[in-house]
PDB file of C-alpha atoms in Angstrom:
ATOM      1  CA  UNK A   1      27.978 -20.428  -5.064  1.00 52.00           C
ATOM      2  CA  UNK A   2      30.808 -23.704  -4.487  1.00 56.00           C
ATOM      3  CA  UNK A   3      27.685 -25.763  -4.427  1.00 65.00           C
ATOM      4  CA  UNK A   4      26.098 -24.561  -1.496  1.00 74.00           C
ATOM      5  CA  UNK A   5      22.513 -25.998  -1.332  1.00 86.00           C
ATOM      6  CA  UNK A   6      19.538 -23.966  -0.376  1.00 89.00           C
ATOM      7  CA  UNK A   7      18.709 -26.400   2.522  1.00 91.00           C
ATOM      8  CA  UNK A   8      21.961 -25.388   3.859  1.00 91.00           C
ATOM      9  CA  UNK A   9      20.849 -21.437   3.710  1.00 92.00           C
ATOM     10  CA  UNK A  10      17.139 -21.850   5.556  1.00 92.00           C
ATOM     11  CA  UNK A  11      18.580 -23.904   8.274  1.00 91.00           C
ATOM     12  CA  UNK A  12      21.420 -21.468   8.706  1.00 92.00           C
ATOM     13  CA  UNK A  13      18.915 -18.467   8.771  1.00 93.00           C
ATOM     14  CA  UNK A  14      16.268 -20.966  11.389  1.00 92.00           C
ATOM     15  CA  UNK A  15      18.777 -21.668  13.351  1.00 92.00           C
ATOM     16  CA  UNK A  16      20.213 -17.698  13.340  1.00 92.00           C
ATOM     17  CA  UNK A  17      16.781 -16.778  14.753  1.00 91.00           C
ATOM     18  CA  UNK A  18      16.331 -19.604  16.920  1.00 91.00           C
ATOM     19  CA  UNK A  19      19.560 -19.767  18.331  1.00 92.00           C
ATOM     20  CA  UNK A  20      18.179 -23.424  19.548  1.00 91.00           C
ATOM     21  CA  UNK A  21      19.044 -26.513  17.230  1.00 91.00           C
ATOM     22  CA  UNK A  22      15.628 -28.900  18.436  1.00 90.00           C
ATOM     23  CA  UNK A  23      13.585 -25.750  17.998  1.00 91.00           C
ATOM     24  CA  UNK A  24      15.540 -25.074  14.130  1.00 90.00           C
ATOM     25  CA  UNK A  25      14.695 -28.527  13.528  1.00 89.00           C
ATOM     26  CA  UNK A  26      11.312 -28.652  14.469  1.00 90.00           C
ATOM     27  CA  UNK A  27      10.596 -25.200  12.004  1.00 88.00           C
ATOM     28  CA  UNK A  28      12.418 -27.286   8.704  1.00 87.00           C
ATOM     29  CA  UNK A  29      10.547 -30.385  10.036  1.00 88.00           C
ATOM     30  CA  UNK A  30      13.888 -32.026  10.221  1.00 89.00           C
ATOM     31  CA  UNK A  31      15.760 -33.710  13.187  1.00 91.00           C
ATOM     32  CA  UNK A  32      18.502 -32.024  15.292  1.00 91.00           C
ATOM     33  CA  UNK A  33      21.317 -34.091  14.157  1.00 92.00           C
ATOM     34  CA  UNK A  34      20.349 -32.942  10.720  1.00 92.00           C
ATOM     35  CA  UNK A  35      20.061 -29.155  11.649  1.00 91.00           C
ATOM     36  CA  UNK A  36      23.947 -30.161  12.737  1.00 92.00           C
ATOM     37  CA  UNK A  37      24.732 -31.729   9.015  1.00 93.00           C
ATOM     38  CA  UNK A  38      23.296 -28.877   7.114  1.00 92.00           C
ATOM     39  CA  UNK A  39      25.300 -26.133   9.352  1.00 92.00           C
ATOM     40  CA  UNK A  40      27.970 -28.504   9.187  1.00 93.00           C
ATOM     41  CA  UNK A  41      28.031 -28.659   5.762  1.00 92.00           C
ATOM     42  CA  UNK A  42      27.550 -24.897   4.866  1.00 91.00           C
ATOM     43  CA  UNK A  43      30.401 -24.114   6.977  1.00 91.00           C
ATOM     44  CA  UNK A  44      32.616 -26.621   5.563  1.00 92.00           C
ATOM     45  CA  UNK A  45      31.735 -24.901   2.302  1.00 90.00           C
ATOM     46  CA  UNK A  46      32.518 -21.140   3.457  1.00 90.00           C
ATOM     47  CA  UNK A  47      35.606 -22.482   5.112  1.00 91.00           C
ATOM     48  CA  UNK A  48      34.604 -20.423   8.854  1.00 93.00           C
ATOM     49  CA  UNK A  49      32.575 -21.135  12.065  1.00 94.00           C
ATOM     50  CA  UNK A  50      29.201 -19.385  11.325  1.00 93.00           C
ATOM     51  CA  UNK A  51      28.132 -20.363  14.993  1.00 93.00           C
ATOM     52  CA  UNK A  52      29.445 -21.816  18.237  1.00 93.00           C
ATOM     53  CA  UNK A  53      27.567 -23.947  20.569  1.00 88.00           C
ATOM     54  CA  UNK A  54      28.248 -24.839  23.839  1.00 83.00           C
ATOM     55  CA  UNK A  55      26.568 -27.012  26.581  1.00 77.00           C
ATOM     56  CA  UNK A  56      24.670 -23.805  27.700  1.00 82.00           C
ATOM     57  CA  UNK A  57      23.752 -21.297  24.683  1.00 89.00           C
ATOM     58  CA  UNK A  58      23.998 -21.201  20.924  1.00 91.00           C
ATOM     59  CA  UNK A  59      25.544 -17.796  19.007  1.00 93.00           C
ATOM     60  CA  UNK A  60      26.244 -16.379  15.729  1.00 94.00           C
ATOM     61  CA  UNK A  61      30.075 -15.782  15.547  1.00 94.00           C
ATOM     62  CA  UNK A  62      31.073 -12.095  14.237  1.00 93.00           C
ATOM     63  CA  UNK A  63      31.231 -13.815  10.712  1.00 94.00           C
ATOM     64  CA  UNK A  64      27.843 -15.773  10.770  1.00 91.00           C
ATOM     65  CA  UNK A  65      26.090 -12.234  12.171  1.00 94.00           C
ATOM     66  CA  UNK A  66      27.567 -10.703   8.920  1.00 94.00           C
ATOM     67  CA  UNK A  67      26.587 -13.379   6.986  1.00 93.00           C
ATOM     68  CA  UNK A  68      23.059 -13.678   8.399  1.00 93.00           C
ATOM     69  CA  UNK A  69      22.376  -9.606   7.632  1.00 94.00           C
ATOM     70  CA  UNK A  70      23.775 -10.187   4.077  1.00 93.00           C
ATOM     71  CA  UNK A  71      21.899 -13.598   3.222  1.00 92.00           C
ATOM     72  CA  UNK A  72      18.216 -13.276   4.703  1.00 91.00           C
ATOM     73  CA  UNK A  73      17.266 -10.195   2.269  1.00 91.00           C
ATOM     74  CA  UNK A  74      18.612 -12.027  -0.887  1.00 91.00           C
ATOM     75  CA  UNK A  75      17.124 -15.080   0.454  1.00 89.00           C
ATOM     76  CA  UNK A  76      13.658 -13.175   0.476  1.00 87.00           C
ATOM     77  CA  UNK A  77      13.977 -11.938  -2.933  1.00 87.00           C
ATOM     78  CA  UNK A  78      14.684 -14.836  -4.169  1.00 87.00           C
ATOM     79  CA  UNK A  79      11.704 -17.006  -2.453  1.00 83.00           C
ATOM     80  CA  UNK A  80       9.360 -13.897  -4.161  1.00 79.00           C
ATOM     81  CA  UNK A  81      10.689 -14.892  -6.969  1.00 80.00           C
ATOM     82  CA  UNK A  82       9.767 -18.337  -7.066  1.00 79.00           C
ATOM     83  CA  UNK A  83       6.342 -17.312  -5.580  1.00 73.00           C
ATOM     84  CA  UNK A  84       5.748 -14.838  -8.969  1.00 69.00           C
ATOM     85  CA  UNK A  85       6.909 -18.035 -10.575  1.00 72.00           C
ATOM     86  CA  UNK A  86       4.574 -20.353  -9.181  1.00 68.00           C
ATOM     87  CA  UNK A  87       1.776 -17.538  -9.770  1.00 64.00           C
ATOM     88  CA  UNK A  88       2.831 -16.735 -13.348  1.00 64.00           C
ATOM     89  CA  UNK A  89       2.515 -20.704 -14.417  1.00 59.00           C
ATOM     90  CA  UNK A  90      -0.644 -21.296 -12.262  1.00 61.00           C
ATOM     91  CA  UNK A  91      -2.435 -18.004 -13.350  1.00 63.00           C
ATOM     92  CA  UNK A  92      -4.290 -15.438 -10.807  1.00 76.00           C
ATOM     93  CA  UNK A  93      -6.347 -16.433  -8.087  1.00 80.00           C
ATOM     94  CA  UNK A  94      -7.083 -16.223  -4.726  1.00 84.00           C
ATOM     95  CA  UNK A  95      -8.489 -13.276  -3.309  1.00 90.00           C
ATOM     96  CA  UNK A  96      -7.944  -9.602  -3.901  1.00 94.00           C
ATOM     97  CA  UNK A  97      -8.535  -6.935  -1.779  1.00 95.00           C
ATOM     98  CA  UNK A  98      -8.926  -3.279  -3.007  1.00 96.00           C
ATOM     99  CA  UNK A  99      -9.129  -0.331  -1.403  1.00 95.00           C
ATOM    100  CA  UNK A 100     -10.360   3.454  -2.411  1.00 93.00           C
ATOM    101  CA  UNK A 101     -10.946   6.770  -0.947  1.00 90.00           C
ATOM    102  CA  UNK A 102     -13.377   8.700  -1.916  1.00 80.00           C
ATOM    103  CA  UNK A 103     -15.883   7.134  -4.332  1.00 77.00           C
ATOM    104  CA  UNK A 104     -16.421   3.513  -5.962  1.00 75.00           C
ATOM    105  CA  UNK A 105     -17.652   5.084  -9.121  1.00 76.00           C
ATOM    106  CA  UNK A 106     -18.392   3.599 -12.783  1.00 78.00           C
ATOM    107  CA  UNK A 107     -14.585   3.488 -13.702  1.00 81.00           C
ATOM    108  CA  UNK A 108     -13.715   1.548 -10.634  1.00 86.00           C
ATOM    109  CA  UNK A 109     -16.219  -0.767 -11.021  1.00 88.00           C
ATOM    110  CA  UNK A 110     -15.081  -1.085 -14.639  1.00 89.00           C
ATOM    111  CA  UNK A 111     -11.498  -1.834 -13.565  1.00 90.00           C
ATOM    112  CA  UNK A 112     -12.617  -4.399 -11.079  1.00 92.00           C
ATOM    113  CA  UNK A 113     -14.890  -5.739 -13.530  1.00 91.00           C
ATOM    114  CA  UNK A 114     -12.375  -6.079 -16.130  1.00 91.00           C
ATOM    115  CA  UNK A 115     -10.029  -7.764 -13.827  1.00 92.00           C
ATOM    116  CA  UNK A 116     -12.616 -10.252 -12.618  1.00 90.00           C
ATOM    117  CA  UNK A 117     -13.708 -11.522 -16.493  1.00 89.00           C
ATOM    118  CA  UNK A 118      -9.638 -11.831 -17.278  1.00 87.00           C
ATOM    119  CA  UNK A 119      -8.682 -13.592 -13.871  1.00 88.00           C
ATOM    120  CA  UNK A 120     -12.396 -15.304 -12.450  1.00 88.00           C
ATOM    121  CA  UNK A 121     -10.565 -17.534 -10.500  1.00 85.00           C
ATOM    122  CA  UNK A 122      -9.784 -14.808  -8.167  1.00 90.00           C
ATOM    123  CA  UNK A 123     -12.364 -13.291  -5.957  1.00 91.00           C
ATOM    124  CA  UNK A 124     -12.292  -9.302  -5.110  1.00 93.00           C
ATOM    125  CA  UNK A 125     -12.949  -7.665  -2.218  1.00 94.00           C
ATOM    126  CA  UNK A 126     -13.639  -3.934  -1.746  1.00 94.00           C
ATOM    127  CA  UNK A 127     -12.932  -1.770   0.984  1.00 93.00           C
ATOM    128  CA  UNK A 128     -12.888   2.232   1.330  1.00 92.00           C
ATOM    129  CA  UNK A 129     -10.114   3.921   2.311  1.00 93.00           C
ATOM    130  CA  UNK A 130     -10.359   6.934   5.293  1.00 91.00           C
ATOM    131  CA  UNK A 131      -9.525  10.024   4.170  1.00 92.00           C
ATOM    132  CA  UNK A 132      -6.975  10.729   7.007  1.00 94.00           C
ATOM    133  CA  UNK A 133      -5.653   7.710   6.348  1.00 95.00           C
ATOM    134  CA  UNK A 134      -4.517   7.171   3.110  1.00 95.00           C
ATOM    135  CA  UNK A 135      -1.949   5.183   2.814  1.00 96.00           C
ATOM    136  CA  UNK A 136      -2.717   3.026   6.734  1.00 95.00           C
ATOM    137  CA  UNK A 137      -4.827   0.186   4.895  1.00 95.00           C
ATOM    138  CA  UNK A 138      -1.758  -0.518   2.610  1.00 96.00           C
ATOM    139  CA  UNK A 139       0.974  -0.478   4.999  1.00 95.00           C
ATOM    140  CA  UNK A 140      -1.102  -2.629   7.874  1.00 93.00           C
ATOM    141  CA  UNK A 141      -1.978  -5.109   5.303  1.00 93.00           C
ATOM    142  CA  UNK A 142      -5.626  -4.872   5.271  1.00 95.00           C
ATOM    143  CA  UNK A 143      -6.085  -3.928   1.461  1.00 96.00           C
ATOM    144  CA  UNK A 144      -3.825  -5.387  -1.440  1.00 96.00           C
ATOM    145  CA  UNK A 145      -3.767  -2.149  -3.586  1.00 96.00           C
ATOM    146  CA  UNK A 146      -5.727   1.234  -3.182  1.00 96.00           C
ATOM    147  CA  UNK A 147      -7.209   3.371  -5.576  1.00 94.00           C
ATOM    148  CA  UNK A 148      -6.072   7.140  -3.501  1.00 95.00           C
ATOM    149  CA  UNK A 149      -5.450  10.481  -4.605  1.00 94.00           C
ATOM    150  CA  UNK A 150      -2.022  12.154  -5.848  1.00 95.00           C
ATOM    151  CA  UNK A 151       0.461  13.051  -4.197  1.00 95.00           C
ATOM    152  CA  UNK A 152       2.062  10.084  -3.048  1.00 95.00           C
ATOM    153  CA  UNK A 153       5.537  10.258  -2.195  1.00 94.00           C
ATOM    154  CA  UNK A 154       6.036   7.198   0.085  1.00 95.00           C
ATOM    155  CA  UNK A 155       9.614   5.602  -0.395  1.00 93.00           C
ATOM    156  CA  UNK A 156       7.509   2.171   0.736  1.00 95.00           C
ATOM    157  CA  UNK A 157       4.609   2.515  -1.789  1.00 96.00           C
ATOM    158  CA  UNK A 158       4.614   1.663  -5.636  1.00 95.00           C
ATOM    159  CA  UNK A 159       2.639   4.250  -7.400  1.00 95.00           C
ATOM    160  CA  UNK A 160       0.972   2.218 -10.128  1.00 94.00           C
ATOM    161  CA  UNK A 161      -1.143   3.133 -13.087  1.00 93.00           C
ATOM    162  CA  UNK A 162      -3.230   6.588 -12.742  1.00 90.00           C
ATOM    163  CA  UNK A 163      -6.531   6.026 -12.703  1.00 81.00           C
ATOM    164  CA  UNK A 164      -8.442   9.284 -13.447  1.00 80.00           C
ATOM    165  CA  UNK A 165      -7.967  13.003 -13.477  1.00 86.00           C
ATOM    166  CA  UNK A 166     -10.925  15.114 -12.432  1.00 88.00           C
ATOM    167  CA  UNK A 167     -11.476  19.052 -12.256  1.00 92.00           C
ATOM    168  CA  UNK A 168     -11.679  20.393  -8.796  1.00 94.00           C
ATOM    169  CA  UNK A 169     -14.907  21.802  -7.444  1.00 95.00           C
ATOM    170  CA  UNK A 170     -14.950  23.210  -3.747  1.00 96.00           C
ATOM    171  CA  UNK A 171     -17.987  22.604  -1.718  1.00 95.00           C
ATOM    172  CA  UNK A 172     -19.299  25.485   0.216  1.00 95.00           C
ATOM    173  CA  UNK A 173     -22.346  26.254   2.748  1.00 96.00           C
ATOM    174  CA  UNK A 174     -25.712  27.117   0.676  1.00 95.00           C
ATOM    175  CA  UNK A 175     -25.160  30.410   2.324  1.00 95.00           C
ATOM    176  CA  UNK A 176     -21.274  30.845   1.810  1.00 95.00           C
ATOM    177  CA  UNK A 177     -20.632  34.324  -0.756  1.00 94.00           C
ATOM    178  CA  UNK A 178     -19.394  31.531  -2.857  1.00 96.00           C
ATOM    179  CA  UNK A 179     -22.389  29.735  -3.273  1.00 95.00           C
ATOM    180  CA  UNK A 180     -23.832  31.791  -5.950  1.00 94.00           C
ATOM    181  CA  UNK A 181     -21.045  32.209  -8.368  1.00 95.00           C
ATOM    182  CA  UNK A 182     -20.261  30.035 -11.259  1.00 95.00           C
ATOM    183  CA  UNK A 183     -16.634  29.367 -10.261  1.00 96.00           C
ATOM    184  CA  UNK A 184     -13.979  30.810  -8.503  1.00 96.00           C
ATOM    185  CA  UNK A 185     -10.266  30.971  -8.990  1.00 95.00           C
ATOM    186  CA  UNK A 186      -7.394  29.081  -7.125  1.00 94.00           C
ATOM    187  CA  UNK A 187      -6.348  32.704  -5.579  1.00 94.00           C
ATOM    188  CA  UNK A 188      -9.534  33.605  -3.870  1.00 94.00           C
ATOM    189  CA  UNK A 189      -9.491  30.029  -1.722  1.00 93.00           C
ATOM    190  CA  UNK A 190      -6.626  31.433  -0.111  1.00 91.00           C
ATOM    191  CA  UNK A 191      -8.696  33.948   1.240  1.00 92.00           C
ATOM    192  CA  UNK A 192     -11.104  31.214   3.073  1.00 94.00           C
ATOM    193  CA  UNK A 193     -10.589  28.259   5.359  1.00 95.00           C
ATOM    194  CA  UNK A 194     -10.497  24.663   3.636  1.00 95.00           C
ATOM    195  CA  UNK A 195     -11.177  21.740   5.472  1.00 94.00           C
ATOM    196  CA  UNK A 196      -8.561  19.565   5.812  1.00 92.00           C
ATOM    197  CA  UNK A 197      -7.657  15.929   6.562  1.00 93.00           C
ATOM    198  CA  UNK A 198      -6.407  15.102   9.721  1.00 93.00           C
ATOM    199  CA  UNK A 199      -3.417  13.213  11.115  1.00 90.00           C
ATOM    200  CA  UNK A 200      -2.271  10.528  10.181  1.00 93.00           C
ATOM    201  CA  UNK A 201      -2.597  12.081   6.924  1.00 94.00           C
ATOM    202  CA  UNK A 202       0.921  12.906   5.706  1.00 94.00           C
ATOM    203  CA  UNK A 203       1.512  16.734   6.095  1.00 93.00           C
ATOM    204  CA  UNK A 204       2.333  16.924   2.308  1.00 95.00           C
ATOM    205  CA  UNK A 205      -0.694  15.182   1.529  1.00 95.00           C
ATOM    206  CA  UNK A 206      -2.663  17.242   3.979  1.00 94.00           C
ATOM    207  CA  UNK A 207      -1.428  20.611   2.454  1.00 93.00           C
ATOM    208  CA  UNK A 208      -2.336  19.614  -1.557  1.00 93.00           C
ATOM    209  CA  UNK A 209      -5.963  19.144  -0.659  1.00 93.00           C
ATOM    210  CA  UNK A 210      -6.420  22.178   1.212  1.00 93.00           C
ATOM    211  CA  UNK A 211      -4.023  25.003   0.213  1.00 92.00           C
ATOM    212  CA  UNK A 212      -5.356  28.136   2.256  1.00 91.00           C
ATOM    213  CA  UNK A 213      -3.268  29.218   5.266  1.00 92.00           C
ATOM    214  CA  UNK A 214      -6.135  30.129   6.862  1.00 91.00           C
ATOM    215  CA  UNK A 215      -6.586  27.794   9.947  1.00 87.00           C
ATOM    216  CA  UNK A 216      -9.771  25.605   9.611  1.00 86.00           C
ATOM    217  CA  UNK A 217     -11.317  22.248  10.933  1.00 89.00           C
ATOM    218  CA  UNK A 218      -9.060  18.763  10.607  1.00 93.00           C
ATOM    219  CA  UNK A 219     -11.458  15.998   9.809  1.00 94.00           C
ATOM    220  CA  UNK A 220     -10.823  11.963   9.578  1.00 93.00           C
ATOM    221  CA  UNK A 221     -13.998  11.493   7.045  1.00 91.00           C
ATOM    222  CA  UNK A 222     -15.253  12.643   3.840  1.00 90.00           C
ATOM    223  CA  UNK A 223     -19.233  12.956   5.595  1.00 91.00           C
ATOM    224  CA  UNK A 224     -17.144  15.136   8.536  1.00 93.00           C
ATOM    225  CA  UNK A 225     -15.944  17.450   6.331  1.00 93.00           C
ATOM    226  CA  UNK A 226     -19.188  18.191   4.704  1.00 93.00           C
ATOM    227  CA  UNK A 227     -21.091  18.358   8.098  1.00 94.00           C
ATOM    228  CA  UNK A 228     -19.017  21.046   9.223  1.00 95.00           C
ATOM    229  CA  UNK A 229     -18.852  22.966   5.568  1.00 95.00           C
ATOM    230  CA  UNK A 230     -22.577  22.593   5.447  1.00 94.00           C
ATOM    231  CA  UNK A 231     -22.588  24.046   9.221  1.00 94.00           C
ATOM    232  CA  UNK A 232     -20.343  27.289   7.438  1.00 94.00           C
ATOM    233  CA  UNK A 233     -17.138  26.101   9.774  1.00 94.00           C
ATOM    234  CA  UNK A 234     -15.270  26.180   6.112  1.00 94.00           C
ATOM    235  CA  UNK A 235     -15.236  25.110   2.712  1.00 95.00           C
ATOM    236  CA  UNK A 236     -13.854  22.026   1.545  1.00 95.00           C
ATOM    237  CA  UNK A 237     -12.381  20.602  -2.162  1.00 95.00           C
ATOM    238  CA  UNK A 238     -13.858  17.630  -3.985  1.00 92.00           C
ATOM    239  CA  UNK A 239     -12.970  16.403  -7.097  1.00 88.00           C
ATOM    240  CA  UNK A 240     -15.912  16.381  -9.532  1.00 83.00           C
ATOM    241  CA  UNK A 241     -17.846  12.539  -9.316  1.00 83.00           C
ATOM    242  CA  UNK A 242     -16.819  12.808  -5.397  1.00 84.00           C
ATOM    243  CA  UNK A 243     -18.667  16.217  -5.179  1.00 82.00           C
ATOM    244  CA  UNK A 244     -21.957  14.591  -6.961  1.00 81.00           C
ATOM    245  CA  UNK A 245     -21.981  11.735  -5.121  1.00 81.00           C
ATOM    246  CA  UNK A 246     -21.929  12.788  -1.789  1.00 80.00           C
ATOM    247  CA  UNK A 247     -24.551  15.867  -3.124  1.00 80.00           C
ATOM    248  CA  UNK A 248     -26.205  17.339  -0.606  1.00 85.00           C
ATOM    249  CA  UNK A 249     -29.059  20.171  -0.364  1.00 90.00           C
ATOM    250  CA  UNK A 250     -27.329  22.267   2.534  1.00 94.00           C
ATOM    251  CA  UNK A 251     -23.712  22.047   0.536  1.00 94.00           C
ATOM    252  CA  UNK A 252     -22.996  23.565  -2.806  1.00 95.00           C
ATOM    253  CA  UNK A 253     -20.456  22.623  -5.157  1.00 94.00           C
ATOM    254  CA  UNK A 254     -18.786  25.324  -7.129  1.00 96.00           C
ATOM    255  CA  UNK A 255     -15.852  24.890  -9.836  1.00 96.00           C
ATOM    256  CA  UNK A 256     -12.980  25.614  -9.697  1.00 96.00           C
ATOM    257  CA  UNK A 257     -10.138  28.017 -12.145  1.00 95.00           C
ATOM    258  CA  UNK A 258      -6.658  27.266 -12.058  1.00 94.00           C
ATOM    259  CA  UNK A 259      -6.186  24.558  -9.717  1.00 93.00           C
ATOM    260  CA  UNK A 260      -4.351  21.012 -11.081  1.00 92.00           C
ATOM    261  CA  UNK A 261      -6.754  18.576 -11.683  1.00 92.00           C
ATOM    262  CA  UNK A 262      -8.088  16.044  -9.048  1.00 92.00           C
ATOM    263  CA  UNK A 263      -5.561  12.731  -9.750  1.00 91.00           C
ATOM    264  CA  UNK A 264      -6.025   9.291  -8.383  1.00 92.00           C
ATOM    265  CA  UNK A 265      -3.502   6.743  -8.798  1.00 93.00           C
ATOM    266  CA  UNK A 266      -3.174   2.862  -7.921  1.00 95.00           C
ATOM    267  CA  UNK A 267      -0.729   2.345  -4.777  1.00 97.00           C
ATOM    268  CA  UNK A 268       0.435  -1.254  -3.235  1.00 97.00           C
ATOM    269  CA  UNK A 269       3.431  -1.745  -0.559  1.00 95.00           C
ATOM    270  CA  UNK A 270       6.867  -2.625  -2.418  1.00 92.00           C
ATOM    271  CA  UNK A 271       6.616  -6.018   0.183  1.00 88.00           C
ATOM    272  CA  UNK A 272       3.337  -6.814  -1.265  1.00 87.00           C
ATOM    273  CA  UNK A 273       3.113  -6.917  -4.911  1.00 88.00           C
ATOM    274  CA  UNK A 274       2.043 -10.012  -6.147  1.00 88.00           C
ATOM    275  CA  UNK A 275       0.643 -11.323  -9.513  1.00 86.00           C
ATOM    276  CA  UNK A 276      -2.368 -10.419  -8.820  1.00 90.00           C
ATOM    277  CA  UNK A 277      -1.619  -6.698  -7.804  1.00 93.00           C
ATOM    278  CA  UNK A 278       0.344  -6.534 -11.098  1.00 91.00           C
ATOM    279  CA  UNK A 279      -2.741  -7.656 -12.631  1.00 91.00           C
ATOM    280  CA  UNK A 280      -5.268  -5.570 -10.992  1.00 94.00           C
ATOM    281  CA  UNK A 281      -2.545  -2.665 -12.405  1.00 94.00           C
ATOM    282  CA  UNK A 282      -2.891  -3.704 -15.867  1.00 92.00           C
ATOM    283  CA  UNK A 283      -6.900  -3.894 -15.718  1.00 91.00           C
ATOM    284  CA  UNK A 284      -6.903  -0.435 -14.297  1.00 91.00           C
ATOM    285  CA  UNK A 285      -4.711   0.684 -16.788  1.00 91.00           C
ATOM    286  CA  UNK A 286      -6.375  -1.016 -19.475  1.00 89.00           C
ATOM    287  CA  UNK A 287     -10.028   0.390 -18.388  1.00 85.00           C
ATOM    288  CA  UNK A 288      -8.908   3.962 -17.705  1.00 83.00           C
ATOM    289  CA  UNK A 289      -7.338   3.774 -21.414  1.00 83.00           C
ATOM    290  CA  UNK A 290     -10.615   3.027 -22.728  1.00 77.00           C
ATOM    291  CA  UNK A 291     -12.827   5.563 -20.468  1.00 72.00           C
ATOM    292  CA  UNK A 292     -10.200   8.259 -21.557  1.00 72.00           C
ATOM    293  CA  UNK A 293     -10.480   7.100 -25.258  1.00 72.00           C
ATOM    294  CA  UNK A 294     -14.322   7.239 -25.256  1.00 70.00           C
ATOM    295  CA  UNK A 295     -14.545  10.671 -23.031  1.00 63.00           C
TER     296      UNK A 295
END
């Protein structure tokens, strides 16, 4: 790069947003004089003005606003770079939060405890997910990584490890036709209304967990949708350790033929993965290996 000094670059980029040398200089904890020695010096090096001041304002030029779009993404990779660094040679720790929707069952509690005896330096945090919501917690930074179901098709979201595949049951009133049968097959729920999450829920998303086009209730919460299938306003589908922990005596949960199986899968922001996301990944890889294995 002719030498160019990474000083140079994060003044460049402070001053770029500042457009104010005192106020560049007082974000590098440097003086103004030597915000004026590092631009100084980086333009020197490029051979162009990247900005002209005058006695009233300070602007990019045309070729410093190029520059400035080209430079601060690279410059962000590579400071995440040094940050996995710094992680990698100082090992995992911190705090880790995790979300999931649904329930925190046995094999999430054996990821998280598998993760915790590898990486004790870190402390975990767990938080459930909405089920209208699941991909909100990720994106607004409130969770690390989520445990959600399938599908996921969110060009901002890494789809991790999966974490467990489950047969479908659909829950039903104690007095729906349906509650007295042993199963039922995929084609029949077509015939019936299936509760269905609610917006902001991607309509994709929506649409997988309740595939009847016959209009039924939107709901925000796992307990909502039950309330109103136990009331007979629809039926609703749970995979299998969902649908016997949230048993109830007014619902009834009834398998069901020919559906693809219930899948969960570990999901972090591509902005947010950190050691310790890639290291949650592995445990939950590692643990759902072994539950699998022993199943």
């Amino acid at each position: 790069m002719g030498g160019v000094e990474i000083r140079e670059l994060e003044c460049f980029l402070a001053l770029a947003e500042e457009l104010h040398f005192g106020r560049a200089g007082e974000r590098l904890y440097v003086s103004q004089s030597r915000v004026s020695q590092l631009l100084a010096a980086l333009e020197q090096r490029i051979g162009a003005r990247l900005v002209e001041r005058t006695s009233r304002r300070v602007r990019l030029t045309p070729l410093g606003e190029r520059f400035r779009a080209e430079l601060r993404p690279a410059y962000d990779e590579l400071a995440a770079v040094v940050d996995r660094a710094k992680g990698a040679a100082r090992g995992v720790e911190g705090r880790l939060r995790i979300g999931f929707q649904g329930t925190a069952d046995a094999r999430l509690m054996e990821a998280i405890t598998t993760f915790q005896k590898r990486h004790p330096a870190c402390v975990t945090e767990i938080a459930e997910v909405p089920f209208a919501d699941p991909f909100g917690a990720v994106r607004a930074g409130d969770v690390d990584a989520a445990i959600v179901l399938l599908p996921v098709a969110e060009p901002d979201l890494v789809l991790g490890p999966l974490f467990s595949r489950e047969p479908q049951t659909v829950a039903v009133s104690v007095r729906h036709p349906f509650a007295k049968r042993a199963a039922v097959g995929a084609a029949e729920l077509r015939e019936v209304p299936l509760v269905a999450a609610a917006a902001p829920a991607p309509a994709y998303w929506r649409e997988a967990h309740a595939p009847s086009p016959v209009p039924a209730p939107a709901v925000r919460t796992l307990q909502e949708g039950l309330t109103l299938v136990a009331a007979g306003r629809g039926a609703m589908l749970l995979c299998r350790p969902t649908a016997s922990y949230h048993g109830r005596e007014d619902v009834v949960f009834v398998p069901v033929r020919g559906l693809p199986d219930s899948v969960l899968g570990t999901v972090w922001h591509r902005d947010g993965e950190t050691e310790r996301v890639r290291a949650f990944a592995r445990a939950v890889a590692d643990a759902t290996a072994v539950a699998d294995a022993a199943a």
